[in-house]
Amino acid sequence: MTITQPDLSVFETLESEVRSYCRGWPTVFDRAQGSLMYDEDGHRYLDFFAGAGSLNYGHNNPVLKRALIDYLMRDGVTHGLDMSTTAKRSFLQTFQDLVLRPRDLPYKVMFPGPTGTNAVESALKLARKVKGREAIVSFTNAFHGMSLGSLAVTGNAFKRAGAGIPLVHGTPMPFDNYFDGQVPDFLWFERLLEDQGSGLNKPAAVIVETVQGEGGINVARPQWLRALAELCERQDMLLIVDDIQMGCGRTGAFFSFEEAGIVPDIVTVSKSISGYGLPMSLCLFKPELDIWEPGEHNGTFRGNNPAFVTATAALETYWTDGSAMEKQTRARGEQIEQSLIALTEENLADVKEYRGRGLVWGLEFHDKSRAERVTRRAFELGLLIETSGPESEVVKLLPALTVTPDELDEGLSVLARAVRETI
């Protein structure tokens, strides 16, 4: 594909140096539909990034778009803070009927603000309020957001350094397989909890991702998650599952923790809960934890009614029969896995490991710098993929759940070519 030099001058002169994704994809995007994006010159790109997981149902999904347009055309409330609206009522009822009740989940629903880090901040705040303790345990290579509380439980040194102040009250523990199976699960963690001389303050909660997306597609085993839940119960700590990127069907089931058979005390949800890329997040928690005073945690944009409308439409379209979407996602995941197996077996590929669940996969090379070259070459060939991991050493595949088998084949072929051409 031949790409003419786009006019990036206004971005380069006016926009902050903090911009990042646009540096890896130096073009100006203009429109998008499904799993395809087009730049202003009409070049076509297959999107295996999906808005960092906020577009599980693809760009401009026609069913969700129709619901949104109809709502706007009748002058439905767009900004409602936490007022009661018909859009919010419809979402809450649908969420209860299609997500919570079929899974026998008792959660109360809180709208903490528009973004994932808002949900995490509210979860940490609630856990501390309930338990009367400050310490929170997180895990190596975790990512939970960019505000100060979320950064305190994030592992990435580069992102933590951006805080500019000490990040306190967070203690990291080894994630599943951090020691390559050489150390029994939670040996260190439980020893510190039991030892009065360890220096570890009794934690209020533990926060965990079932699959670490930004951390390098590190997949926790179901038995590890079950053991963590049991440890939290024994030690009187709340278990928070951050399902911001891995929820809403990304790993197969609606919630990524379902496979492990656990019921976390608190769950954070964002990214694809609106279904359309509109800002929205939820903090879900067991009813006995709902000790908030009215207005004790609020925010101007927690009543994004257009997001409620598209979220409701997404649930009704894709989760009325939840098993169908789950089966499709698992089938697409198997398609990716078979392709990565074949690529790994090529001598030229030099793959160290591939790993994933559902429709989130990572490809790691022995040469850590190679992932950047692969994603750059993939962009030149018309495929949008990003890197993840503490050293950007993992190629990350995050296609929409609605991606077709043919689109998957096309993207995986481009990925294989990019790998072969970046030796």
mmCIF file of C-alpha atoms in Angstrom, residues 32-37 44-48 57-59 399-404 407:
data_model
loop_
_atom_site.group_PDB
_atom_site.id
_atom_site.type_symbol
_atom_site.label_atom_id
_atom_site.label_comp_id
_atom_site.label_asym_id
_atom_site.label_seq_id
_atom_site.Cartn_x
_atom_site.Cartn_y
_atom_site.Cartn_z
ATOM 1 C CA ALA A 32 -14.733 3.689 10.119
ATOM 2 C CA GLN A 33 -17.243 0.872 9.989
ATOM 3 C CA GLY A 34 -17.087 -2.564 11.576
ATOM 4 C CA SER A 35 -13.463 -3.714 11.638
ATOM 5 C CA LEU A 36 -12.321 -1.265 8.972
ATOM 6 C CA MET A 37 -10.906 2.250 9.197
ATOM 7 C CA ARG A 44 -8.175 1.002 4.090
ATOM 8 C CA TYR A 45 -6.952 -0.431 7.407
ATOM 9 C CA LEU A 46 -8.074 -3.569 9.183
ATOM 10 C CA ASP A 47 -8.483 -2.675 12.854
ATOM 11 C CA PHE A 48 -7.155 -5.224 15.357
ATOM 12 C CA TYR A 57 -18.911 -4.486 18.563
ATOM 13 C CA GLY A 58 -16.935 -2.655 15.893
ATOM 14 C CA HIS A 59 -16.952 0.909 14.629
ATOM 15 C CA PRO A 399 -9.980 -7.344 17.181
ATOM 16 C CA ALA A 400 -13.672 -6.555 17.546
ATOM 17 C CA LEU A 401 -15.861 -9.420 18.730
ATOM 18 C CA THR A 402 -17.862 -8.910 15.535
ATOM 19 C CA VAL A 403 -14.855 -9.496 13.271
ATOM 20 C CA THR A 404 -15.640 -11.978 10.496
ATOM 21 C CA GLU A 407 -11.293 -10.477 8.196
#
